[in-house]
């Protein structure tokens, strides 16, 4: 996606060979015009599927998921990372390790919001080692939902997550796939 790649090149900050900071438009401050384009692009890429739910994880997956849900007319469900007084019973849960934060969280979704009748697309901001995606797949599988694929805003193609999940048969649509962050420069796969 050309617009996204241009935004990454212009505003993204390479913090190391493995860390890209995009907080000016995706992870802290959100560019709603870009998110609309991202939602439209995911909808176009999954136009061959009937999607009844968009599943993501809090918090950075919520914006692109919401714009996709708006385009599709499908509800967006996000897995919570923190315990809530109102979210205690009848939960699907999974453990997820965050590469960026170097911490493990138990994520959860109420079983009221994803069922065996759902066709789910999973959306997330980044794909590195695939841990968040694996946790969301686990939750969708617990519900008996059909997973039509995953949409990733930025994939770190130099890390193993995407490769492993694709080998397991998951359809992954990445809008920007990074080949390298070496020497402080973003290099994309074509």
Coordinates of N, CA, C and O in Angstrom, one line a residue:
X1 N 0.8 -1.2 0.0 CA 0.0 0.0 0.0 C 0.9 1.2 0.0 O 1.6 1.5 1.0
X2 N 0.9 1.9 -1.1 CA 1.8 3.0 -1.3 C 1.7 4.1 -0.3 O 2.7 4.6 0.2
X3 N 0.5 4.6 0.0 CA 0.3 5.6 1.0 C 0.9 5.3 2.4 O 1.5 6.1 3.0
X4 N 0.7 4.1 2.8 CA 1.2 3.6 4.1 C 2.8 3.6 4.1 O 3.4 4.1 5.0
X5 N 3.3 3.1 3.0 CA 4.8 3.0 2.9 C 5.4 4.4 2.9 O 6.4 4.7 3.6
X6 N 4.7 5.4 2.2 CA 5.2 6.7 2.2 C 5.1 7.3 3.7 O 6.1 8.0 4.1
X7 N 4.1 7.0 4.4 CA 3.9 7.5 5.7 C 5.0 6.9 6.6 O 5.6 7.7 7.5
X8 N 5.3 5.6 6.5 CA 6.4 5.0 7.3 C 7.7 5.7 7.0 O 8.5 6.0 7.9
X9 N 8.0 5.9 5.7 CA 9.3 6.5 5.3 C 9.4 7.9 5.9 O 10.5 8.3 6.3
X10 N 8.3 8.6 5.8 CA 8.3 10.1 6.2 C 8.3 10.2 7.8 O 9.1 11.0 8.3
X11 N 7.5 9.4 8.5 CA 7.3 9.7 9.9 C 7.8 8.6 10.8 O 7.9 8.8 12.0
X12 N 8.0 7.4 10.3 CA 8.5 6.3 11.1 C 9.9 6.5 11.6 O 10.7 7.2 10.9
X13 N 10.2 6.1 12.8 CA 11.5 6.2 13.4 C 12.1 4.8 13.6 O 11.5 4.0 14.3
X14 N 13.2 4.5 13.0 CA 13.9 3.2 13.2 C 14.7 3.4 14.5 O 15.6 4.2 14.6
X15 N 14.3 2.6 15.5 CA 15.0 2.7 16.8 C 16.1 1.7 17.0 O 17.0 1.8 17.8
X16 N 16.0 0.6 16.2 CA 17.0 -0.4 16.2 C 16.8 -1.3 14.9 O 15.9 -1.0 14.1
X17 N 17.6 -2.3 14.8 CA 17.4 -3.2 13.6 C 16.1 -4.0 13.7 O 15.7 -4.7 12.7
X18 N 15.4 -4.0 14.8 CA 14.2 -4.8 15.0 C 13.0 -3.9 15.4 O 11.9 -4.4 15.5
X19 N 13.2 -2.6 15.7 CA 12.1 -1.8 16.2 C 11.8 -0.6 15.4 O 12.8 0.2 15.1
X20 N 10.6 -0.4 14.9 CA 10.1 0.7 14.1 C 9.0 1.4 15.0 O 8.1 0.8 15.4
X21 N 9.2 2.7 15.2 CA 8.3 3.5 15.9 C 7.4 4.3 15.0 O 7.9 5.0 14.1
X22 N 6.1 4.1 15.1 CA 5.1 4.7 14.2 C 4.0 5.3 15.0 O 2.8 5.3 14.6
X23 N 4.4 5.9 16.1 CA 3.4 6.5 17.1 C 2.7 7.8 16.6 O 1.7 8.2 17.1
X24 N 3.3 8.4 15.5 CA 2.7 9.6 15.0 C 1.4 9.4 14.2 O 0.7 10.3 13.9
X25 N 1.2 8.1 13.8 CA 0.0 7.8 12.9 C -0.7 6.5 13.2 O -1.8 6.3 12.7
X26 N -0.1 5.6 14.1 CA -0.7 4.3 14.3 C -0.8 3.9 15.7 O -1.9 3.4 16.2
X27 N 0.2 4.1 16.5 CA 0.3 3.5 17.9 C 0.0 4.4 19.0 O -0.1 4.0 20.1
X28 N 0.0 5.7 18.8 CA -0.3 6.7 19.8 C -1.3 7.8 19.3 O -2.4 7.9 19.8
X29 N -0.8 8.5 18.3 CA -1.7 9.4 17.6 C -2.1 8.6 16.4 O -1.4 7.9 15.8
X30 N -3.4 8.8 16.0 CA -4.0 8.0 14.9 C -4.3 9.0 13.8 O -5.0 10.0 14.0
X31 N -3.9 8.7 12.6 CA -4.3 9.4 11.4 C -5.5 8.8 10.8 O -5.5 7.7 10.2
X32 N -6.7 9.4 11.0 CA -8.0 8.8 10.6 C -8.1 8.7 9.1 O -8.7 7.7 8.6
X33 N -7.5 9.6 8.3 CA -7.6 9.4 6.9 C -6.8 8.2 6.4 O -7.3 7.5 5.5
X34 N -5.7 8.0 7.0 CA -4.9 6.8 6.7 C -5.6 5.6 7.1 O -5.7 4.6 6.4
X35 N -6.2 5.6 8.3 CA -7.0 4.4 8.8 C -8.1 4.1 7.9 O -8.4 2.9 7.7
X36 N -8.8 5.1 7.4 CA -9.9 4.9 6.4 C -9.4 4.1 5.2 O -10.0 3.2 4.7
X37 N -8.2 4.6 4.7 CA -7.6 3.9 3.5 C -7.2 2.5 3.8 O -7.4 1.6 3.0
X38 N -6.7 2.3 5.0 CA -6.3 1.0 5.5 C -7.5 0.1 5.6 O -7.5 -1.1 5.1
X39 N -8.6 0.6 6.2 CA -9.8 -0.2 6.3 C -10.4 -0.6 4.9 O -10.8 -1.7 4.6
X40 N -10.3 0.4 4.0 CA -10.8 0.1 2.6 C -9.9 -0.9 1.9 O -10.4 -1.8 1.2
X41 N -8.6 -0.8 2.1 CA -7.7 -1.8 1.5 C -7.9 -3.2 2.0 O -7.9 -4.1 1.2
X42 N -8.0 -3.3 3.3 CA -8.3 -4.7 3.8 C -9.6 -5.2 3.3 O -9.7 -6.4 2.9
X43 N -10.7 -4.4 3.2 CA -12.0 -4.8 2.7 C -11.8 -5.3 1.2 O -12.4 -6.3 0.8
X44 N -11.0 -4.5 0.4 CA -10.8 -4.9 -1.0 C -10.1 -6.3 -1.0 O -10.5 -7.1 -1.8
X45 N -9.0 -6.4 -0.2 CA -8.3 -7.7 -0.2 C -9.1 -8.9 0.2 O -8.8 -10.0 -0.2
X46 N -10.1 -8.7 1.1 CA -10.9 -9.8 1.5 C -12.3 -9.7 0.9 O -13.2 -10.3 1.5
X47 N -12.4 -9.1 -0.2 CA -13.8 -9.0 -0.9 C -14.3 -10.3 -1.3 O -15.5 -10.5 -1.6
X48 N -13.4 -11.4 -1.4 CA -13.8 -12.7 -1.8 C -14.4 -13.5 -0.6 O -14.7 -14.7 -0.8
X49 N -14.4 -12.9 0.5 CA -14.9 -13.6 1.7 C -16.1 -12.9 2.3 O -16.3 -11.7 2.2
X50 N -16.9 -13.7 3.0 CA -18.0 -13.2 3.8 C -17.5 -13.1 5.3 O -17.1 -14.1 5.9
X51 N -17.4 -11.9 5.8 CA -16.8 -11.6 7.1 C -17.9 -11.1 8.0 O -18.6 -10.1 7.7
X52 N -18.1 -11.8 9.1 CA -19.1 -11.4 10.1 C -18.6 -10.7 11.3 O -19.3 -10.1 12.0
X53 N -17.3 -10.9 11.6 CA -16.6 -10.3 12.7 C -15.2 -9.9 12.4 O -14.5 -10.7 11.6
X54 N -14.8 -8.8 12.9 CA -13.4 -8.4 12.8 C -12.8 -8.5 14.2 O -13.3 -8.0 15.2
X55 N -11.7 -9.3 14.4 CA -11.1 -9.6 15.7 C -9.7 -8.9 15.8 O -8.9 -9.1 14.8
X56 N -9.5 -8.3 16.9 CA -8.2 -7.6 17.1 C -7.8 -7.7 18.5 O -8.5 -8.3 19.3
X57 N -6.7 -7.1 18.9 CA -6.2 -7.0 20.3 C -6.0 -5.6 20.6 O -5.6 -4.8 19.8
X58 N -6.3 -5.2 21.9 CA -6.1 -3.9 22.3 C -4.6 -3.6 22.4 O -3.8 -4.5 22.6
X59 N -4.2 -2.4 22.1 CA -5.0 -1.3 21.7 C -4.7 -0.8 20.3 O -5.6 -0.3 19.7
X60 N -3.5 -1.1 19.8 CA -3.2 -0.5 18.5 C -3.9 -1.2 17.3 O -3.9 -0.6 16.2
X61 N -4.5 -2.3 17.5 CA -5.3 -2.9 16.4 C -6.7 -2.4 16.3 O -7.3 -2.7 15.3
X62 N -7.1 -1.6 17.3 CA -8.5 -1.2 17.3 C -8.8 -0.2 16.2 O -9.8 -0.3 15.5
X63 N -7.9 0.8 15.9 CA -8.2 1.8 14.9 C -8.4 1.1 13.5 O -9.4 1.3 12.8
X64 N -7.4 0.4 13.0 CA -7.6 -0.2 11.6 C -8.7 -1.2 11.6 O -9.4 -1.2 10.6
X65 N -9.0 -1.9 12.7 CA -10.1 -2.8 12.7 C -11.4 -2.1 12.6 O -12.4 -2.6 12.0
X66 N -11.5 -1.0 13.3 CA -12.8 -0.2 13.3 C -13.1 0.3 11.9 O -14.3 0.3 11.5
X67 N -12.1 0.8 11.3 CA -12.3 1.3 9.9 C -12.7 0.2 8.9 O -13.5 0.4 8.0
X68 N -12.1 -1.0 9.1 CA -12.5 -2.1 8.3 C -13.9 -2.5 8.6 O -14.7 -2.8 7.7
X69 N -14.2 -2.6 9.9 CA -15.6 -3.0 10.3 C -16.6 -2.0 9.8 O -17.7 -2.4 9.3
X70 N -16.3 -0.7 9.8 CA -17.2 0.3 9.2 C -17.4 0.1 7.7 O -18.5 0.1 7.2
X71 N -16.3 -0.2 7.0 CA -16.4 -0.5 5.6 C -17.2 -1.7 5.3 O -18.1 -1.8 4.4
X72 N -17.0 -2.8 6.1 CA -17.7 -4.1 5.9 C -19.2 -4.1 6.5 O -20.0 -4.9 6.1
X73 N -19.4 -3.2 7.4 CA -20.7 -3.3 8.2 C -20.6 -4.5 9.2 O -21.7 -5.1 9.4
X74 N -19.4 -4.8 9.7 CA -19.3 -5.9 10.6 C -18.8 -5.4 11.9 O -18.0 -4.5 12.0
X75 N -19.3 -6.1 13.0 CA -18.8 -5.7 14.4 C -17.3 -6.0 14.5 O -16.8 -6.9 14.0
X76 N -16.7 -5.2 15.4 CA -15.3 -5.3 15.7 C -15.2 -5.8 17.2 O -15.9 -5.2 18.1
X77 N -14.5 -6.9 17.4 CA -14.3 -7.4 18.8 C -12.8 -7.3 19.1 O -12.0 -7.7 18.3
X78 N -12.5 -6.7 20.3 CA -11.1 -6.7 20.6 C -10.8 -7.5 21.9 O -11.6 -7.4 22.8
X79 N -9.7 -8.2 21.8 CA -9.3 -9.0 23.0 C -8.7 -8.0 24.0 O -7.9 -7.2 23.6
X80 N -9.1 -8.2 25.2 CA -8.6 -7.3 26.3 C -7.3 -8.0 26.9 O -7.3 -9.2 27.1
X81 N -6.4 -7.1 27.3 CA -5.1 -7.5 27.9 C -5.2 -7.5 29.4 O -4.5 -8.1 30.1
X82 N -6.1 -6.7 29.9 CA -6.2 -6.5 31.3 C -7.5 -7.0 31.9 O -8.6 -6.9 31.2
X83 N -7.5 -7.4 33.1 CA -8.7 -7.9 33.8 C -9.7 -6.7 34.0 O -9.3 -5.6 34.2
X84 N -10.9 -7.0 33.9 CA -12.0 -6.0 34.1 C -13.0 -6.6 35.0 O -13.3 -7.8 35.1
X85 N -13.6 -5.7 35.8 CA -14.6 -6.1 36.8 C -15.9 -6.6 36.0 O -16.7 -7.4 36.5
X86 N -16.1 -6.1 34.8 CA -17.2 -6.5 34.0 C -17.0 -7.7 33.0 O -17.9 -8.1 32.4
X87 N -15.8 -8.1 32.9 CA -15.4 -9.2 32.0 C -14.7 -10.3 32.8 O -13.5 -10.4 32.9
X88 N -15.6 -11.2 33.4 CA -15.1 -12.2 34.3 C -15.5 -13.6 34.0 O -14.8 -14.6 34.3
X89 N -16.7 -13.8 33.4 CA -17.2 -15.1 33.1 C -17.4 -15.4 31.7 O -17.5 -14.5 30.8
X90 N -17.4 -16.7 31.3 CA -17.6 -17.1 30.0 C -16.7 -16.5 29.0 O -17.1 -15.9 28.0
X91 N -15.4 -16.7 29.2 CA -14.4 -16.0 28.4 C -13.6 -17.0 27.6 O -13.3 -18.1 28.1
X92 N -13.1 -16.6 26.5 CA -12.1 -17.3 25.7 C -10.8 -16.6 26.1 O -10.8 -15.4 26.1
X93 N -9.8 -17.3 26.5 CA -8.5 -16.7 26.9 C -7.3 -17.4 26.2 O -7.4 -18.5 25.8
X94 N -6.2 -16.6 26.1 CA -5.0 -17.1 25.6 C -3.9 -16.3 26.1 O -4.1 -15.1 26.4
X95 N -2.7 -16.8 26.2 CA -1.5 -16.1 26.6 C -0.8 -15.6 25.4 O -0.6 -16.3 24.4
X96 N -0.3 -14.3 25.5 CA 0.4 -13.7 24.4 C 1.6 -12.9 24.9 O 1.5 -12.1 25.9
X97 N 2.7 -13.2 24.3 CA 4.0 -12.5 24.6 C 4.2 -11.3 23.7 O 4.2 -11.5 22.4
X98 N 4.4 -10.1 24.2 CA 4.7 -8.9 23.4 C 6.2 -8.8 23.1 O 6.9 -8.7 24.1
X99 N 6.5 -8.8 21.9 CA 7.9 -8.6 21.5 C 8.4 -7.2 21.9 O 9.5 -7.0 22.5
X100 N 7.6 -6.1 21.7 CA 8.0 -4.8 21.9 C 8.1 -4.5 23.4 O 9.0 -3.8 23.9
X101 N 7.1 -5.0 24.2 CA 7.1 -4.7 25.6 C 7.8 -5.8 26.5 O 8.0 -5.6 27.6
X102 N 8.2 -6.9 25.8 CA 8.8 -8.0 26.5 C 8.0 -8.4 27.8 O 8.6 -8.5 28.9
X103 N 6.7 -8.6 27.6 CA 5.9 -9.1 28.7 C 4.8 -10.1 28.1 O 4.5 -10.0 27.0
X104 N 4.3 -10.9 29.0 CA 3.3 -11.8 28.6 C 2.0 -11.4 29.3 O 1.9 -11.1 30.5
X105 N 0.9 -11.4 28.5 CA -0.4 -11.1 29.0 C -1.4 -12.2 28.7 O -1.3 -12.9 27.7
X106 N -2.4 -12.3 29.5 CA -3.5 -13.2 29.2 C -4.6 -12.3 28.6 O -5.0 -11.3 29.1
X107 N -4.9 -12.6 27.3 CA -5.9 -11.9 26.6 C -7.3 -12.6 26.7 O -7.3 -13.8 26.9
X108 N -8.4 -11.9 26.6 CA -9.7 -12.5 26.8 C -10.7 -11.8 25.9 O -10.7 -10.6 25.7
X109 N -11.7 -12.6 25.5 CA -12.9 -12.2 24.8 C -14.1 -12.9 25.3 O -14.0 -14.1 25.5
X110 N -15.2 -12.2 25.5 CA -16.4 -12.8 26.0 C -16.9 -13.7 24.9 O -16.9 -13.4 23.7
X111 N -17.4 -14.9 25.4 CA -18.0 -15.9 24.4 C -19.3 -15.4 23.8 O -19.8 -16.1 22.9
X112 N -19.8 -14.3 24.2 CA -21.0 -13.7 23.6 C -20.7 -13.1 22.2 O -21.6 -12.9 21.4
X113 N -19.4 -12.7 22.0 CA -19.1 -11.9 20.9 C -18.5 -12.6 19.7 O -18.4 -12.1 18.6
X114 N -18.0 -13.9 19.9 CA -17.5 -14.7 18.8 C -18.1 -16.1 19.0 O -18.0 -16.7 20.1
X115 N -18.7 -16.6 17.9 CA -19.3 -17.9 18.0 C -18.9 -18.8 16.8 O -18.3 -18.3 15.9
X116 N -19.4 -20.0 16.8 CA -19.1 -20.9 15.7 C -19.8 -20.5 14.4 O -19.4 -20.9 13.3
X117 N -20.7 -19.5 14.5 CA -21.4 -19.0 13.3 C -20.6 -17.9 12.6 O -21.0 -17.5 11.5
X118 N -19.5 -17.5 13.2 CA -18.8 -16.3 12.7 C -17.7 -16.7 11.7 O -17.0 -17.7 11.8
X119 N -17.5 -15.8 10.7 CA -16.4 -15.8 9.8 C -15.5 -14.6 10.2 O -16.0 -13.5 10.0
X120 N -14.4 -14.9 10.7 CA -13.6 -13.9 11.4 C -12.3 -13.5 10.5 O -11.6 -14.4 10.0
X121 N -12.1 -12.2 10.4 CA -10.8 -11.8 9.9 C -10.1 -11.1 11.1 O -10.7 -10.4 11.9
X122 N -8.8 -11.4 11.3 CA -8.0 -10.9 12.4 C -7.2 -9.8 11.9 O -6.5 -9.9 10.9
X123 N -7.2 -8.7 12.6 CA -6.4 -7.5 12.2 C -5.5 -7.1 13.3 O -5.8 -7.1 14.5
X124 N -4.2 -6.7 12.9 CA -3.3 -6.2 13.9 C -2.4 -5.2 13.3 O -2.2 -5.1 12.1
X125 N -1.8 -4.3 14.2 CA -0.9 -3.3 13.7 C 0.4 -3.8 13.1 O 0.8 -3.5 12.1
X126 N 1.0 -4.7 13.9 CA 2.3 -5.3 13.5 C 2.3 -6.8 13.6 O 1.5 -7.4 14.3
X127 N 3.1 -7.4 12.7 CA 3.4 -8.8 12.8 C 4.9 -9.0 12.8 O 5.6 -8.6 11.9
X128 N 5.4 -9.5 13.9 CA 6.9 -9.8 14.1 C 7.1 -11.3 14.3 O 7.3 -12.0 13.3
X129 N 7.0 -11.7 15.5 CA 7.1 -13.1 15.8 C 5.8 -13.9 15.7 O 5.7 -15.1 15.8
X130 N 4.7 -13.1 15.6 CA 3.4 -13.8 15.4 C 2.6 -14.1 16.7 O 1.6 -14.8 16.7
X131 N 3.1 -13.7 17.9 CA 2.5 -14.1 19.1 C 1.1 -13.6 19.3 O 0.2 -14.3 19.7
X132 N 0.9 -12.3 19.0 CA -0.5 -11.8 19.1 C -1.5 -12.5 18.2 O -2.6 -12.9 18.6
X133 N -1.0 -12.7 17.0 CA -1.8 -13.4 16.0 C -2.2 -14.8 16.4 O -3.3 -15.3 16.4
X134 N -1.2 -15.5 17.0 CA -1.4 -16.9 17.5 C -2.4 -16.9 18.6 O -3.3 -17.8 18.7
X135 N -2.4 -15.9 19.5 CA -3.3 -15.8 20.6 C -4.7 -15.5 20.1 O -5.7 -16.1 20.6
X136 N -4.9 -14.7 19.1 CA -6.2 -14.4 18.5 C -6.7 -15.6 17.7 O -7.9 -15.8 17.8
X137 N -5.8 -16.3 17.1 CA -6.3 -17.5 16.4 C -6.8 -18.5 17.4 O -7.8 -19.2 17.2
X138 N -6.1 -18.7 18.5 CA -6.5 -19.6 19.6 C -7.9 -19.2 20.1 O -8.7 -20.1 20.2
X139 N -8.1 -17.9 20.3 CA -9.4 -17.5 20.8 C -10.5 -17.8 19.7 O -11.6 -18.3 20.1
X140 N -10.3 -17.5 18.5 CA -11.2 -17.8 17.4 C -11.5 -19.3 17.3 O -12.6 -19.7 17.1
X141 N -10.4 -20.1 17.5 CA -10.6 -21.5 17.4 C -11.4 -22.1 18.6 O -12.2 -23.0 18.5
X142 N -11.2 -21.5 19.8 CA -12.0 -21.9 21.0 C -13.5 -21.6 20.7 O -14.3 -22.4 21.2
X143 N -13.8 -20.6 20.0 CA -15.2 -20.2 19.7 C -15.7 -21.1 18.6 O -16.9 -21.1 18.4
X144 N -14.9 -21.8 17.9 CA -15.3 -22.6 16.7 C -15.6 -21.8 15.5 O -16.2 -22.2 14.5
X145 N -15.1 -20.5 15.5 CA -15.3 -19.6 14.4 C -14.4 -20.0 13.2 O -13.4 -20.7 13.4
X146 N -14.8 -19.6 12.0 CA -14.0 -19.8 10.8 C -13.1 -18.6 10.6 O -13.6 -17.5 10.6
X147 N -11.8 -18.8 10.5 CA -10.8 -17.8 10.3 C -10.6 -17.6 8.8 O -10.1 -18.6 8.2
X148 N -11.0 -16.5 8.3 CA -10.8 -16.3 6.8 C -9.4 -15.8 6.5 O -9.0 -15.9 5.4
X149 N -8.7 -15.2 7.5 CA -7.4 -14.7 7.3 C -7.0 -13.7 8.3 O -7.8 -13.4 9.2
X150 N -5.9 -13.0 8.0 CA -5.4 -12.0 8.9 C -5.0 -10.8 8.0 O -4.5 -11.0 6.9
X151 N -5.2 -9.6 8.6 CA -4.7 -8.4 7.9 C -3.8 -7.7 8.8 O -4.1 -7.4 10.0
X152 N -2.6 -7.4 8.3 CA -1.5 -6.8 9.1 C -1.2 -5.4 8.5 O -0.9 -5.4 7.3
X153 N -1.1 -4.4 9.3 CA -0.8 -3.1 8.8 C 0.7 -3.1 8.4 O 1.1 -2.8 7.3
X154 N 1.6 -3.5 9.3 CA 3.0 -3.5 9.1 C 3.6 -4.8 9.5 O 3.5 -5.2 10.6
X155 N 4.1 -5.6 8.5 CA 4.8 -6.9 8.8 C 6.3 -6.7 8.8 O 6.9 -6.0 7.9
X156 N 7.0 -7.2 9.9 CA 8.4 -7.2 9.9 C 8.8 -8.6 9.2 O 9.0 -9.6 9.9
X157 N 8.9 -8.5 7.9 CA 9.2 -9.7 7.2 C 10.5 -10.4 7.5 O 10.7 -11.6 7.1
X158 N 11.4 -9.7 8.1 CA 12.7 -10.3 8.5 C 12.6 -11.1 9.8 O 13.6 -11.7 10.1
X159 N 11.4 -11.1 10.4 CA 11.2 -11.9 11.6 C 10.3 -13.1 11.1 O 9.7 -13.0 10.1
X160 N 10.3 -14.1 11.9 CA 9.7 -15.4 11.5 C 8.2 -15.6 11.6 O 7.7 -16.5 11.0
X161 N 7.5 -14.7 12.3 CA 6.1 -14.9 12.5 C 5.2 -15.1 11.3 O 4.5 -16.1 11.2
X162 N 5.4 -14.3 10.3 CA 4.6 -14.4 9.1 C 4.9 -15.7 8.3 O 4.0 -16.3 7.8
X163 N 6.1 -16.0 8.2 CA 6.6 -17.2 7.5 C 6.0 -18.4 8.1 O 5.4 -19.3 7.5
X164 N 6.1 -18.5 9.5 CA 5.6 -19.7 10.2 C 4.1 -19.8 10.0 O 3.5 -20.9 9.7
X165 N 3.3 -18.7 10.2 CA 1.9 -18.8 10.1 C 1.4 -19.1 8.7 O 0.4 -19.8 8.5
X166 N 2.1 -18.5 7.7 CA 1.7 -18.9 6.3 C 1.9 -20.3 6.0 O 1.1 -21.0 5.3
X167 N 3.0 -20.9 6.5 CA 3.3 -22.3 6.4 C 2.2 -23.2 7.0 O 2.0 -24.3 6.6
X168 N 1.6 -22.7 8.1 CA 0.5 -23.4 8.7 C -0.8 -23.2 8.0 O -1.9 -23.7 8.4
X169 N -0.8 -22.4 6.9 CA -2.0 -22.3 6.1 C -2.8 -21.0 6.3 O -3.9 -20.9 5.7
X170 N -2.3 -20.1 7.1 CA -3.1 -18.9 7.4 C -2.9 -17.9 6.2 O -1.7 -17.6 5.8
X171 N -3.9 -17.4 5.7 CA -3.9 -16.3 4.7 C -3.5 -15.0 5.4 O -4.3 -14.6 6.4
X172 N -2.4 -14.3 5.0 CA -2.0 -13.1 5.7 C -1.9 -12.0 4.6 O -1.2 -12.2 3.6
X173 N -2.6 -10.9 4.8 CA -2.5 -9.8 3.9 C -1.8 -8.7 4.6 O -2.4 -8.1 5.6
X174 N -0.6 -8.4 4.2 CA 0.2 -7.3 4.9 C 0.2 -6.1 4.0 O 0.5 -6.2 2.8
X175 N -0.1 -4.9 4.5 CA -0.1 -3.7 3.7 C 1.3 -3.1 3.5 O 1.5 -2.4 2.5
X176 N 2.2 -3.3 4.4 CA 3.6 -2.9 4.2 C 4.4 -4.1 4.8 O 4.2 -4.4 6.0
X177 N 5.3 -4.6 4.0 CA 6.1 -5.7 4.5 C 7.6 -5.3 4.5 O 8.2 -5.0 3.4
X178 N 8.2 -5.2 5.7 CA 9.5 -4.6 5.8 C 10.6 -5.7 5.7 O 10.5 -6.7 6.4
X179 N 11.5 -5.5 4.8 CA 12.6 -6.4 4.6 C 13.7 -6.2 5.6 O 14.4 -7.2 6.0
X180 N 14.0 -4.9 5.9 CA 15.1 -4.6 6.8 C 14.9 -3.3 7.5 O 14.3 -2.4 6.9
X181 N 15.5 -3.2 8.7 CA 15.6 -1.9 9.4 C 17.0 -1.6 9.7 O 17.3 -0.7 10.5
X182 N 17.9 -2.2 9.0 CA 19.4 -2.1 9.2 C 19.8 -0.7 8.9 O 19.3 0.0 8.0
X183 N 20.8 -0.2 9.6 CA 21.4 1.1 9.4 C 20.4 2.2 9.5 O 20.6 3.3 8.8
X184 N 19.4 2.1 10.3 CA 18.4 3.1 10.5 C 17.5 3.4 9.3 O 16.9 4.5 9.2
X185 N 17.5 2.5 8.3 CA 16.7 2.7 7.1 C 15.7 1.7 6.9 O 15.9 0.5 7.1
X186 N 14.5 2.1 6.5 CA 13.4 1.1 6.3 C 13.5 0.7 4.8 O 13.5 1.5 3.9
X187 N 13.6 -0.7 4.6 CA 13.6 -1.3 3.3 C 12.4 -2.2 3.2 O 12.2 -3.1 4.0
X188 N 11.6 -2.0 2.2 CA 10.4 -2.9 2.0 C 10.6 -4.0 1.0 O 11.4 -3.8 0.1
X189 N 9.9 -5.1 1.2 CA 9.7 -6.1 0.1 C 8.8 -5.4 -0.9 O 7.9 -4.6 -0.6
X190 N 9.0 -5.8 -2.2 CA 8.1 -5.3 -3.2 C 6.7 -5.9 -3.1 O 6.5 -7.0 -2.7

